[in-house]
Each structure stands twice: as structure tokens, then as C-alpha cells.
Coordinates of C-alpha atoms in Angstrom, one line a residue:
X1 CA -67.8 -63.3 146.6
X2 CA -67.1 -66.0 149.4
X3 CA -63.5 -67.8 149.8
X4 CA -62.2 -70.9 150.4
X5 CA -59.4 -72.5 152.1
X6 CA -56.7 -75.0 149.8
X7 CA -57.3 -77.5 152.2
X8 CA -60.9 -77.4 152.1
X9 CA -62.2 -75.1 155.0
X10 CA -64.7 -72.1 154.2
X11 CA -66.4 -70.8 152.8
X12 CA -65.8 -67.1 154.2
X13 CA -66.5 -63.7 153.6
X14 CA -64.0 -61.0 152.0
X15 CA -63.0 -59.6 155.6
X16 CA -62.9 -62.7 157.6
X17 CA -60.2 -64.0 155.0
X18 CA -58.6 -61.0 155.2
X19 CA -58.7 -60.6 158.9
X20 CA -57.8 -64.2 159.5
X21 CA -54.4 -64.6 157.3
X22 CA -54.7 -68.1 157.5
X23 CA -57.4 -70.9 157.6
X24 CA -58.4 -72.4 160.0
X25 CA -57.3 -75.5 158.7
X26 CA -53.8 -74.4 157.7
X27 CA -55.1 -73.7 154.4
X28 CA -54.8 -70.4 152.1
X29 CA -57.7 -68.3 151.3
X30 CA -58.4 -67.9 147.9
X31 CA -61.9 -66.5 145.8
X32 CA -64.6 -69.3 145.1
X33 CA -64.4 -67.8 141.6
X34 CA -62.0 -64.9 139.5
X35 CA -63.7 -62.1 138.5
X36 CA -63.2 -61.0 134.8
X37 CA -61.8 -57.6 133.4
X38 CA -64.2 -56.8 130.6
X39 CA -63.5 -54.8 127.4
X40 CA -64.4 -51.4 129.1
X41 CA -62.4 -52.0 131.6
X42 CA -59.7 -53.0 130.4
X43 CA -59.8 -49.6 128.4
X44 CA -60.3 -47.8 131.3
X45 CA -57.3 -49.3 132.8
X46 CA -54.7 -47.7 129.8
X47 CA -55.5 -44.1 131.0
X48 CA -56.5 -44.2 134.8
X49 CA -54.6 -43.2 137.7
X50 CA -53.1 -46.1 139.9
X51 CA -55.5 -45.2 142.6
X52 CA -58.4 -45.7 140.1
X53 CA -57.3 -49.0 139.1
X54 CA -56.6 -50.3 142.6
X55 CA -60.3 -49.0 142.9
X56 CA -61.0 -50.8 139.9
X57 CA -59.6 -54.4 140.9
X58 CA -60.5 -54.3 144.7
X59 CA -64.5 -53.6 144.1
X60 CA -64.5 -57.3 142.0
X61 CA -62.5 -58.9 145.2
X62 CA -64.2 -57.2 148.5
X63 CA -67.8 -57.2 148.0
X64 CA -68.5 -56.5 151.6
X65 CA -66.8 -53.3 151.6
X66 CA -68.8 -50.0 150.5
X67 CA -66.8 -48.3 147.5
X68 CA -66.7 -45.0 149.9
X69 CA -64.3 -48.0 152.3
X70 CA -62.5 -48.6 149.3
X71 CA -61.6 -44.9 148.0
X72 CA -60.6 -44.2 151.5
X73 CA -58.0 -47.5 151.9
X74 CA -56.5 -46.4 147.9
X75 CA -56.8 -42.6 148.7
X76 CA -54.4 -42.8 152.2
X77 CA -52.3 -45.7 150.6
X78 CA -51.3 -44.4 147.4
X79 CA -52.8 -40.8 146.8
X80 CA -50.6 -39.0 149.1
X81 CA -46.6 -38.1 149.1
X82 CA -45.9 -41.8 150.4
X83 CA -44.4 -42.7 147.1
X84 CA -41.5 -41.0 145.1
X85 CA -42.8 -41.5 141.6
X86 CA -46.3 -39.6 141.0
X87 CA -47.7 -43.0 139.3
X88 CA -46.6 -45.0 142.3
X89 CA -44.6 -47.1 139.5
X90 CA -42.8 -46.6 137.1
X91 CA -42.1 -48.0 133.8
X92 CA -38.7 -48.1 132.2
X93 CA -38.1 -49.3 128.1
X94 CA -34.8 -50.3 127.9
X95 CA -33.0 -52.0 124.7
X96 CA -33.7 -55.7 123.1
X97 CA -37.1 -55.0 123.8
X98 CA -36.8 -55.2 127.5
X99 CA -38.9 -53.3 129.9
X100 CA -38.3 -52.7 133.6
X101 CA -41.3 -52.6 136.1
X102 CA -39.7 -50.3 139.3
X103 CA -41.8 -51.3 142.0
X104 CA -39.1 -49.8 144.9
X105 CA -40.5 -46.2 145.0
X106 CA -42.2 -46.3 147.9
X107 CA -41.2 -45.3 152.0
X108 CA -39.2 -48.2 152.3
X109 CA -37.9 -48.8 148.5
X110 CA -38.6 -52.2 147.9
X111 CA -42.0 -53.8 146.1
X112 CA -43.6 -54.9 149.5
X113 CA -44.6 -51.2 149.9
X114 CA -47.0 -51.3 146.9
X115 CA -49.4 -53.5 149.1
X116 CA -48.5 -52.9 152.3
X117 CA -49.5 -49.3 152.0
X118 CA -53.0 -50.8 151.7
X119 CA -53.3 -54.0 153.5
X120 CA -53.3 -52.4 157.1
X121 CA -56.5 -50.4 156.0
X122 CA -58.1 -53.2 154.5
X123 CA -57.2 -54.9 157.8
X124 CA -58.9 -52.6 160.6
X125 CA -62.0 -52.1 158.0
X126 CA -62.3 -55.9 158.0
X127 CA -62.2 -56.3 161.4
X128 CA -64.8 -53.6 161.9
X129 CA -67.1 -55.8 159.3
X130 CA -66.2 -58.6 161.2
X131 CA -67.2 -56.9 164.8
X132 CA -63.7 -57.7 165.9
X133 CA -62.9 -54.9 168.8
X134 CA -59.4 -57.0 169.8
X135 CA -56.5 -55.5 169.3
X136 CA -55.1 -57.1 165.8
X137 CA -51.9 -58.5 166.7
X138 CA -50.0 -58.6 163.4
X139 CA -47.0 -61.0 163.0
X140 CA -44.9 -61.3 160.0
X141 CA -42.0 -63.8 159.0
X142 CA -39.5 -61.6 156.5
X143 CA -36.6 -62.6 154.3
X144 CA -35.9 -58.7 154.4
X145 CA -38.4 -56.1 152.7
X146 CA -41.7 -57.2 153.8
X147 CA -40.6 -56.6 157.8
X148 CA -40.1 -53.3 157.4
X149 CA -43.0 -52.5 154.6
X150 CA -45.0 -54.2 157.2
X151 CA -44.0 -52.1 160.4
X152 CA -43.9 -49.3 158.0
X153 CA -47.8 -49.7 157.1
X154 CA -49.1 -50.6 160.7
X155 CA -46.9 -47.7 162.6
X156 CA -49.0 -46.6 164.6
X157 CA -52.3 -47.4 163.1
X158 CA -54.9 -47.6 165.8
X159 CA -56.3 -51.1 167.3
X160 CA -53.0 -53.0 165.8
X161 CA -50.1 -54.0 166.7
X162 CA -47.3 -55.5 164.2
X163 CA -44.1 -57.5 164.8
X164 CA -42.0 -58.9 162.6
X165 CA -39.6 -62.0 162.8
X166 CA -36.3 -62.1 160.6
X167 CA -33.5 -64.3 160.6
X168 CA -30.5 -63.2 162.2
X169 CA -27.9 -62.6 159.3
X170 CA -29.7 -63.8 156.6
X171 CA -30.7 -59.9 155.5
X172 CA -29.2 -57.4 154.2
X173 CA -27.6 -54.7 156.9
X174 CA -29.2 -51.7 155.3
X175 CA -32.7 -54.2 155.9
X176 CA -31.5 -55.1 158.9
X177 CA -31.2 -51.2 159.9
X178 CA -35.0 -50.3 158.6
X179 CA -36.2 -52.7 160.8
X180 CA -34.1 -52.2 164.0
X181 CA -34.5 -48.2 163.6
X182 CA -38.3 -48.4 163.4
X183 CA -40.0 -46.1 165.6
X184 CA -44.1 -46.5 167.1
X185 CA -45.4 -47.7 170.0
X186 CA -46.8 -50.6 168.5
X187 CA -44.1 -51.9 166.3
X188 CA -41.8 -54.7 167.7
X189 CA -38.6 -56.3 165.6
X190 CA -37.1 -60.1 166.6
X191 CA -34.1 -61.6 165.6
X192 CA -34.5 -65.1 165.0
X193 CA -31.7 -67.6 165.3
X194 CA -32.2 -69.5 161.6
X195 CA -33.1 -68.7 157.9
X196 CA -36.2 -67.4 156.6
X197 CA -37.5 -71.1 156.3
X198 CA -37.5 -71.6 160.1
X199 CA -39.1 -68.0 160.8
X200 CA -41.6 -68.7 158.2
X201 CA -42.6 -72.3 160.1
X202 CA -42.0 -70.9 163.4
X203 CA -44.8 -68.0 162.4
X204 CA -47.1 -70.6 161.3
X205 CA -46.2 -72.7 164.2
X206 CA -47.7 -70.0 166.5
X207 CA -50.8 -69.4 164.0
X208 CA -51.6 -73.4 164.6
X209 CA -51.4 -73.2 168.5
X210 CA -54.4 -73.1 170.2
X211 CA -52.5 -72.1 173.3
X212 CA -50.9 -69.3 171.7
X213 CA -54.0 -67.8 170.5
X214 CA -55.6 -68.2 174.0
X215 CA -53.0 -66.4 175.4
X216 CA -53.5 -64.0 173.4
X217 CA -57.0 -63.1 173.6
X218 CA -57.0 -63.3 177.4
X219 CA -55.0 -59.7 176.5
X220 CA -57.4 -58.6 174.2
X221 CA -55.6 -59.8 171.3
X222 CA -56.1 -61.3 168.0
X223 CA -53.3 -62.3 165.6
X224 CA -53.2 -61.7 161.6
X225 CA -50.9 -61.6 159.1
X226 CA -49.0 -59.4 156.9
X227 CA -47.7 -62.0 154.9
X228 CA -49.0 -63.1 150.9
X229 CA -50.2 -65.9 153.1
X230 CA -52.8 -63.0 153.7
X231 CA -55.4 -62.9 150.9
X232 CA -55.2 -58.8 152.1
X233 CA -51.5 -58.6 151.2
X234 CA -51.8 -60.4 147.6
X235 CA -54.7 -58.8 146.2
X236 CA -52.9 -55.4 146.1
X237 CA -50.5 -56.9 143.9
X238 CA -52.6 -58.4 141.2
X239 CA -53.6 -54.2 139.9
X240 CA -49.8 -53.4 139.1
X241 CA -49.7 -56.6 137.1
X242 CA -53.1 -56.0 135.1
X243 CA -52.2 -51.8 134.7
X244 CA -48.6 -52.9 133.5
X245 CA -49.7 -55.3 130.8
X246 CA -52.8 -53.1 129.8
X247 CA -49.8 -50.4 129.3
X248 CA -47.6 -52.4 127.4
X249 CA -49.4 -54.7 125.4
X250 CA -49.9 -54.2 121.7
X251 CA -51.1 -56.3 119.3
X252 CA -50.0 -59.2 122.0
X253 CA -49.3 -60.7 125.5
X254 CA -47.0 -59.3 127.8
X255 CA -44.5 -61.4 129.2
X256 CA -43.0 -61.3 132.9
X257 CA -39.6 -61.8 134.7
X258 CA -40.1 -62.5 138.4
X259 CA -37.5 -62.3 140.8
X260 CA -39.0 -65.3 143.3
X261 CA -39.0 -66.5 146.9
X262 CA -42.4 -67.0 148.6
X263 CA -44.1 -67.1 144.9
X264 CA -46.2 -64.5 146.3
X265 CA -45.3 -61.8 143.4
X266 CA -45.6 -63.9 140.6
X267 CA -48.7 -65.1 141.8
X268 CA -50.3 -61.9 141.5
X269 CA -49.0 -61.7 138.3
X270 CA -51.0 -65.1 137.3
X271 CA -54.4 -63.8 138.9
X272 CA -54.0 -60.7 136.8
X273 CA -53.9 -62.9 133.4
X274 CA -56.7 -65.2 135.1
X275 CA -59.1 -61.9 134.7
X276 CA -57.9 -61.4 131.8
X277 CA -55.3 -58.8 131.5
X278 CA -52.9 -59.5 128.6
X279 CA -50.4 -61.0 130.8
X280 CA -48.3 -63.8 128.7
X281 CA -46.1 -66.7 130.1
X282 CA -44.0 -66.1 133.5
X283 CA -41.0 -66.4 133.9
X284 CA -39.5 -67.7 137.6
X285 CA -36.2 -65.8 138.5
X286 CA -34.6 -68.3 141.6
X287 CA -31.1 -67.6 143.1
X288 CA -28.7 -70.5 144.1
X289 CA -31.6 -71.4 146.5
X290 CA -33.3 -73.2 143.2
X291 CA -36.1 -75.0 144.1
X292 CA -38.8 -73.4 143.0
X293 CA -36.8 -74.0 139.7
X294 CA -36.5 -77.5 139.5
X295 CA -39.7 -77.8 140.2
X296 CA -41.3 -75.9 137.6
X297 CA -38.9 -78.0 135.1
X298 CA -39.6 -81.5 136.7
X299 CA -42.9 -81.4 138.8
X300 CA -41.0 -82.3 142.0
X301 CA -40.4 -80.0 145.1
X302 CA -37.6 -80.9 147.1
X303 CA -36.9 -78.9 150.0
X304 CA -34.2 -81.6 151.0
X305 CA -31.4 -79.6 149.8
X306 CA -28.3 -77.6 151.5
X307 CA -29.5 -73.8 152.1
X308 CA -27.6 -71.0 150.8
X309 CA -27.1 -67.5 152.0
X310 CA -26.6 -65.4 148.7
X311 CA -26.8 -61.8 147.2
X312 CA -30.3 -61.6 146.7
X313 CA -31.2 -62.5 150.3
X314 CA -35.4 -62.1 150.1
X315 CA -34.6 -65.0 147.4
X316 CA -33.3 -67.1 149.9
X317 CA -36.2 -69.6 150.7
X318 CA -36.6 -73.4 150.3
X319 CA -40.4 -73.4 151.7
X320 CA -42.5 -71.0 149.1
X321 CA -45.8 -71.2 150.3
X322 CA -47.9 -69.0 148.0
X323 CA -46.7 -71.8 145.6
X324 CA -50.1 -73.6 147.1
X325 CA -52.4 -71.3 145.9
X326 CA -51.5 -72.1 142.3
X327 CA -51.7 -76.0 142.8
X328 CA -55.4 -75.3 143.7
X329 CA -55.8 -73.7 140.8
X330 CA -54.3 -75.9 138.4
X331 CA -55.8 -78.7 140.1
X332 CA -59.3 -77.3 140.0
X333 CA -59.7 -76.6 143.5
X334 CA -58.9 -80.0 144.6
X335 CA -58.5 -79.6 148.2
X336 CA -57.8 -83.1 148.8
X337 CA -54.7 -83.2 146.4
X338 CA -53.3 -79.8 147.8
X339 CA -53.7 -80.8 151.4
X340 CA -52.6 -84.4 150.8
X341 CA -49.0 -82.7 149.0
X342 CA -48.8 -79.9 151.9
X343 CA -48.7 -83.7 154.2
X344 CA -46.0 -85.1 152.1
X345 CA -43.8 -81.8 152.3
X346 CA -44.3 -81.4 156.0
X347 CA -43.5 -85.0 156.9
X348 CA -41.1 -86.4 154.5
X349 CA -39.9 -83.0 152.7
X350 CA -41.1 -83.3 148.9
X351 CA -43.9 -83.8 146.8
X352 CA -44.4 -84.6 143.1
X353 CA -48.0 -83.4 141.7
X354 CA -47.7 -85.6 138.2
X355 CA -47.4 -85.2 135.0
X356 CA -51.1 -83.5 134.2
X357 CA -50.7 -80.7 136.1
X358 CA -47.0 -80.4 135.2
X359 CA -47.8 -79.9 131.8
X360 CA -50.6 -77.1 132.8
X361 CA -48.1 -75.2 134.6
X362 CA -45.4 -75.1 131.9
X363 CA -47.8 -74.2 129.8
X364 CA -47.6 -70.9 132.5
X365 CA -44.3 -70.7 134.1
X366 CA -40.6 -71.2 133.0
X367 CA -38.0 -71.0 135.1
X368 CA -33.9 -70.1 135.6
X369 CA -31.7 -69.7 138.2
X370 CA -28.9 -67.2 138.8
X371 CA -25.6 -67.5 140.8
X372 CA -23.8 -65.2 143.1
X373 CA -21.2 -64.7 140.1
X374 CA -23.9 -64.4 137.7
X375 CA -25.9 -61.5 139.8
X376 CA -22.6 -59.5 139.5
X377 CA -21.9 -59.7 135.9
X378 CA -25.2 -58.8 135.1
X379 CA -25.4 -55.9 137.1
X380 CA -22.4 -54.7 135.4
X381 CA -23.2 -55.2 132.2
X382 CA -27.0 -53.8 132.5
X383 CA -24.8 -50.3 133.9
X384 CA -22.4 -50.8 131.1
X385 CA -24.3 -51.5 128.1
X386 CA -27.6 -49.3 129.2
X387 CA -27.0 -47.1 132.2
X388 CA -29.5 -49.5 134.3
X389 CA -28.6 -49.5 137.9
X390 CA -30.0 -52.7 139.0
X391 CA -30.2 -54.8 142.8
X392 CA -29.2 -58.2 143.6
X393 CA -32.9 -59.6 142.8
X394 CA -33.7 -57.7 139.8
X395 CA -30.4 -58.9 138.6
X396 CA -31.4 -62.2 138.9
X397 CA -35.0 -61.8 136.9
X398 CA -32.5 -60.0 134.1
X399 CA -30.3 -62.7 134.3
X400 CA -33.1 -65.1 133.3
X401 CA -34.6 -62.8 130.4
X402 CA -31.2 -63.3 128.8
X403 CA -32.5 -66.8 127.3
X404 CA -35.8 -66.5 127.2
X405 CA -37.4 -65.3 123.7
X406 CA -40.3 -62.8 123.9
X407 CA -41.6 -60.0 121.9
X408 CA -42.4 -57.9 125.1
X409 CA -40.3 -58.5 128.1
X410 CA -41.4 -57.1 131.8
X411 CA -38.6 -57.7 134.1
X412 CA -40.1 -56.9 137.7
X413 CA -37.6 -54.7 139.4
X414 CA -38.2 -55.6 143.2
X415 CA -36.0 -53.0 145.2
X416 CA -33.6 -50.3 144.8
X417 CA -30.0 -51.2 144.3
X418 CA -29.1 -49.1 147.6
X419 CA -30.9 -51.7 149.3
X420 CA -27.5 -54.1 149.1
X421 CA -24.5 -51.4 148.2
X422 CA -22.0 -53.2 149.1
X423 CA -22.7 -56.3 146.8
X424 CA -24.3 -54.0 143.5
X425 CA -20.9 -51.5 143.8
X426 CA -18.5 -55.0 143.9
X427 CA -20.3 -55.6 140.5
X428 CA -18.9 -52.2 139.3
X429 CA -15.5 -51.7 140.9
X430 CA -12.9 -54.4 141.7
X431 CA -12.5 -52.9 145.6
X432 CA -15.8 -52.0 147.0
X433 CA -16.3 -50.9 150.8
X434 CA -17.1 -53.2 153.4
X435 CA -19.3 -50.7 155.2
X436 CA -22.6 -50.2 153.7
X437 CA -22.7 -46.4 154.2
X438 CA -19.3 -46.0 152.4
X439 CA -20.5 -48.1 149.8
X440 CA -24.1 -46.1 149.4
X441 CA -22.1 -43.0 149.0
X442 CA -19.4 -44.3 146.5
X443 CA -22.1 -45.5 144.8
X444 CA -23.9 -42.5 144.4
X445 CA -20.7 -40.6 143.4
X446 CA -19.9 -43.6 141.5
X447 CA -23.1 -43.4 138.9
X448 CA -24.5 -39.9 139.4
X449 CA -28.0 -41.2 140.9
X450 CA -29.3 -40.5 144.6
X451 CA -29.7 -43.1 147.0
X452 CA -33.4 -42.5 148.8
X453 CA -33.9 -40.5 151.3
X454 CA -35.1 -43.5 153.4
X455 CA -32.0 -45.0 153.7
X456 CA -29.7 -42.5 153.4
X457 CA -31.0 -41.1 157.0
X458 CA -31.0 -45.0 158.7
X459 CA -27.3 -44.5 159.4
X460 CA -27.8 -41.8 162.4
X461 CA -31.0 -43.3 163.6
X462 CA -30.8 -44.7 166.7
X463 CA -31.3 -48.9 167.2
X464 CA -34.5 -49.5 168.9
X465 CA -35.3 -53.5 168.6
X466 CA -32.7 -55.5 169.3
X467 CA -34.5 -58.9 171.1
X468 CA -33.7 -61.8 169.5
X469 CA -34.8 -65.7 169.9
X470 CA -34.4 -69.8 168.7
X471 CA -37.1 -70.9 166.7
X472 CA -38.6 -73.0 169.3
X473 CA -39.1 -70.3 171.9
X474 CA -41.1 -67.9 169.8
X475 CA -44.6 -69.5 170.1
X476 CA -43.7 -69.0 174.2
X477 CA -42.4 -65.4 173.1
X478 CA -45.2 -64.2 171.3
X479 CA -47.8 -65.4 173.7
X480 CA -46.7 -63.7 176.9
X481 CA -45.9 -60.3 175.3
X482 CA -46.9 -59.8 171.7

């Protein structure tokens, strides 16, 4: 299986896309073709382990790698005592046929963990296939979970380096901790002056430079990503989505709840139903940052809107660019279109794609957005009415399910509510702490269920990254010292 950039570069093999992040052309990778999940398959995949059916779903993707690469990247990534729950996930049947999907129980209790875990190993063995003996200098733009899932996975690991670039303020403090308490000699945390938009350009920004690159290998370095802009980091997601619906589905599609940002998670879930897992329509969770909404109901992204800093800060992104990916799809691979709309977003700040492909994609996607005041209530009344304890993102996705008819409901639950304790214990008392470690432990007191281990321990842990930079100077950054 070869891939091919949205913008028309390629084709490539399995490790080179995954080794490279991004095209060449500014493009995403993505497979010439989607493998199918046939009948047996699918059977298999109602009774296996998760390791079996990451197994399962990576042997159709990465055709270069041996199956003994493959057991080895699943066996240290999810057969081991990284994750809290013995099958890595867990599913949870709640009332009104409603179903939550934890994806938190990993070392750093948010979703990113459930590919992260494996995207490092897939990494170095694609380099290796690729006769790559630079360093792989890994650089990731975060809105909060996927810096610290990333320096989490890479700690350590030899021949890689990882950084990872957050906007000052615009995280959580408890995700702000994880990431300036994390320990290895090749890990490195900046603080970037700006939202997750202008880390997410300024990370691109320094993909594009030629300079940058140069400057790089004449240290024996080589960059890569960590980001779903990474074929490497989506793929791992697309197994939870096809063992979930396998699981759930009877007699029917299953339906999905995203909570969305970078449209990277809900993407996964749209390649799952493209092989043919009985995954059903999808439905787009936003925060007040809407956009991804408005253009699902009207076919027009607008980034040319005021940015908001809410509760459910991974949500908090105007730019999603795994949202791409799918207009390639849905357009049939049309390079031309998708690179011609990438232009008009760059230069002039929104696109419209028509009302064809509209109607394909609503044919897919619904969407709904979810206020500060909103997130709150519904974490209330989810603890209330069925002893759920919910975070700020989830909240949102449950917040969406409200109006949306379905006879099997997923709602993906993205991180563990001790993640943002101040904001999910406001929802439950009328006074809540100001200090997030007060708030974690009233919380726990509060509803009788242990915070993780992980983050109960980041309060003592001593601060080890605290650099910090504008957006303009971290292509100069990067290149002298990353």
C-alpha cells in the first residue's frame, strides 16, 4: 500500500509517510486505497484482545513492516501495565441507550495515550526501513493532552528526541503540570505566547523552512511529527473505533459523539466505517470555538471569527487540519480542489467546498455546539441523574447526544474529569477551590472515585521546562537547539 499527499505529492511508502509527518508539499498523507474488514474479521474482532486487533488493523495499513515489527510495536504499547483498564478501554452502558467510550486510562489519562503509546515505535521502525540514522527530532503543537502523551511516548526512546509547543494559558494547569514536570533527557516543553492556532501554524511554519531543516541536519537531525497530521499518530485510532462498534452493534450501525478540535479523532472514527466496521453517522461535539460546526451545517469554513478560551481547552481551535483529509475523500482524491481551498484559507481565511460535497458530508457528520454554561449543567446532571463523572470535553459530546436521535449512542469520553477539577467540581458545588489540588481532592471526597495516580503525584514533582517564546521566533528556536 503506497500513500499520497492531499495536495498531490507522492506516492510513498508506509514508513516514509510515517517518518515524514507531513508532505512535502504541505499536504497530508493518506492510503492510495482503504482496506476492507471482511466477514471473518469482523468476527474476529468481537472476542480478541485490543492488542490483537491493533494487530489486526495495522497489517492492512503498513505493508512494509514484518508482522514480528508489528507484535513488537502492540506488545510494548499496550500489553504491558501502561494502562489502568486490562482492555486498554473501557466501555460504559449508561441509561437512554447511551454508551460511554473511556479512552483516558492510560499514563497520562487522556485519549492521546491510546496512539501515542504506539506511534514512537512505529516511528524508529520506519526510520530503520527508511535507512534514516539521524536523530528523529519530534515536534508537536498541543492544545493540552497530546504534549504530554507525546513526551510521555518518546521519553527516552533511543535515536529521538521530542518537544512540544503549547500555548501559554490556553491549557489546563493540571496539563500545564504534566508537561512542565516531565522528566528524560530528550524531552523539551515551550511555552508559546498565543493559542493553539498560532502554535499549530508556527509548527508547520518550521516544517515548511528549508532553512530550518538544514539546520537541523547539519546536527544530525531530522524532524517528525507527533501530531494526527502524522499518518503514524491517526492510524492507531481507527482500531478503538472499529473494536467499539463491532462490540456494540446489533442488528444496526453504531453511532458516535465526538468531542472535536483538530478533527483528528473523529476522523479515525470515519476510516473505521470506510473498512467497514458498523460505525453509523457522526456526530461533531464543538465548544464556543464553533467552527467546525457551522461548517458542517453550511459548507463554509470561517476561521475569521473572535477566539475563545473555554472549559474544554483541547476544543479550543479555529484551524482543524485533519478536516483536510476528509475533503479528499469526499472529493475523490481531488488534489487540486483540496490544495486550491487549503490557498483560500491561508490567504483570505475561509473556504466554501459547494453544495455536492456538502450534501456527502451530511450525509456523515452532524454537528452541535456547547457553551461554558452548558458544559456545567451537563456535568451535573450526568452525576445527578446516573452517577457519571464526566470532563469538560466529554461534557460537550454529551451535551450534543441530547438532541440527536439514535438507537445506539457512543459518546467518546476523551479524558478524565481530574484533568480540569476545578471547572468539573464548580459544576457540582456552588463554591469550588481555586487551586487545582484542593479541588482534585474535594472532588474525590466529593464523589467517592480516585483521581489517577498520574496526576495525583504532579503536585510535588519538581518544574523542569519552563522556556517559553512568540510565535515568530520558534522556527529561529528550534533550529539552533532542538
Amino acid at each position: 500500500m503506497k500513500y499520497i499527499s492531499t495536495r498531490g505529492a507522492g506516492p510513498v511508502s508506509a514508513s516514509e509517510a510515517v517518518l515524514r509527518g507531513l508532505a512535502p508539499d504541505g499536504g497530508l498523507y493518506v492510503p492510495e486505497s482503504l482496506p476492507a474488514l471482511n466477514s471473518g474479521e469482523l468476527e474476529f474482532l468481537k472476542s480478541c484482545s485490543y492488542g490483537d486487533a491493533a494487530r489486526l488493523i495495522l497489517k492492512k495499513y503498513l505493508e512494509d513492516f514484518s508482522e514480528a515489527e508489528i507484535d513488537d510495536c502492540v506488545s510494548k504499547a499496550y500489553e504491558s501495565e501502561r494502562f489502568a483498564s486490562k482492555d486498554v478501554f473501557e466501555l460504559r452502558e449508561l441509561e437512554g441507550g447511551l454508551c460511554a467510550l473511556e479512552l483516558y486510562h492510560g499514563p497520562t489519562a487522556a485519549f492521546k495515550d491510546m496512539a501515542l503509546q504506539l506511534t514512537p515505535r512505529l516511528l524508529t521502525k520506519a526510520a530503520a526501513h527508511c535507512g534514516e540514522r539521524d536523530r528523529i527530532a519530534v515536534l508537536v503543537a498541543t492544545s493540552g493532552d497530546t504534549g504530554k502523551a507525546a513526551l510521555e511516548g518518546f521519553c527516552e526512546l533511543a535515536g529521538t528526541s521530542v518537544c512540544a509547543v503549547y500555548p501559554a494559558g490556553g491549557v489546563s494547569e493540571l496539563q500545564r503540570r504534566q508537561m512542565i514536570t516531565q522528566r528524560g533527557s530528550n524531552t523539551r516543553v515551550i511555552a508559546l505566547e498565543g493559542n493553539f492556532d498560532d502554535a499549530q501554524n508556527a509548527v508547520k511554519h518550521f516544517f515548511s523552512s528549508e532553512s530550518a531543516r538544514a539546520a537541523l541536519a547539519r546536527r544530525g537531525a531530522k524532524p517528525s511529527s507527533a501530531n494526527s497530521i502524522n499518518w503514524g499518530r491517526l492510524l492507531p485510532q481507527i482500531v478503538y473505533y472499529s473494536l467499539a462498534s463491532v462490540r456494540l452493534a446489533i442488528g444496526g450501525a453504531v453511532d458516535f459523539a465526538v468531542p472535536t478540535g483538530n478533527f483528528g479523532n473523529i476522523l479515525a472514527a470515519y476510516y473505521a466505517k470506510r473498512m467497514g466496521a458498523p460505525v453509523g453517522r457522526l456526530l461533531c461535539a464543538c465548544n464556543r470555538n464553533d467552527v467546525l460546526a457551522d461548517f458542517i451545517n453550511t459548507g463554509v469554513y470561517d476561521r475569521r471569527r473572535e477566539f475563545f478560551r473555554t472549559l474544554s481547552p483541547s476544543m479550543d481551535i479555529l484551524v482543524s487540519s485533519n478536516l483536510e483529509r476528509l475533503l479528499f475523500e469526499l472529493s475523490g482524491h481531488d488534489a487540486a480542489f483540496v490544495s486550491s481551498r487549503m490557498d483560500e484559507l491561508s490567504k483570505m481565511g475561509h473556504y466554501s467546498i459547494g453544495e455536492t460535497l456538502l450534501k456527502k458530508m451530511r450525509e456523515l457528520f452532524s454537528s452541535a455546539s456547547c457553551g461554558d454554561g452548558e458544559t456545567l449543567e451537563t456535568i451535573e446532571r450526568l452525576w445527578r441523574e446516573q452517577n457519571y463523572l464526566c470532563d469538560t470535553h466529554t461534557a460537550a459530546a454529551f451535551f450534543a447526544a441530547r438532541g440527536f436521535e439514535s438507537e445506539k449512542l457512543v459518546v467518546v469520553s476523551t479524558a478524565s474529569p481530574y484533568k480540569f477539577p476545578v471547572a468539573v467540581l464548580s459544576a457540582l458545588e456552588d463554591t469550588a477551590p481555586a487551586d487545582d489540588w484542593d479541588a482534585l481532592r474535594r472532588l474525590e471526597t466529593l464523589t467517592g472515585i480516585e483521581a489517577p495516580k498520574s496526576l495525583r503525584e504532579l503536585e510535588s514533582l519538581p518544574v523542569l521546562h519552563t522556556e517559553r517564546c512568540a510565535p515568530g521566533d520558534l522556527v529561529s528556536v528550534l533550529s539552533e537547539t532542538l
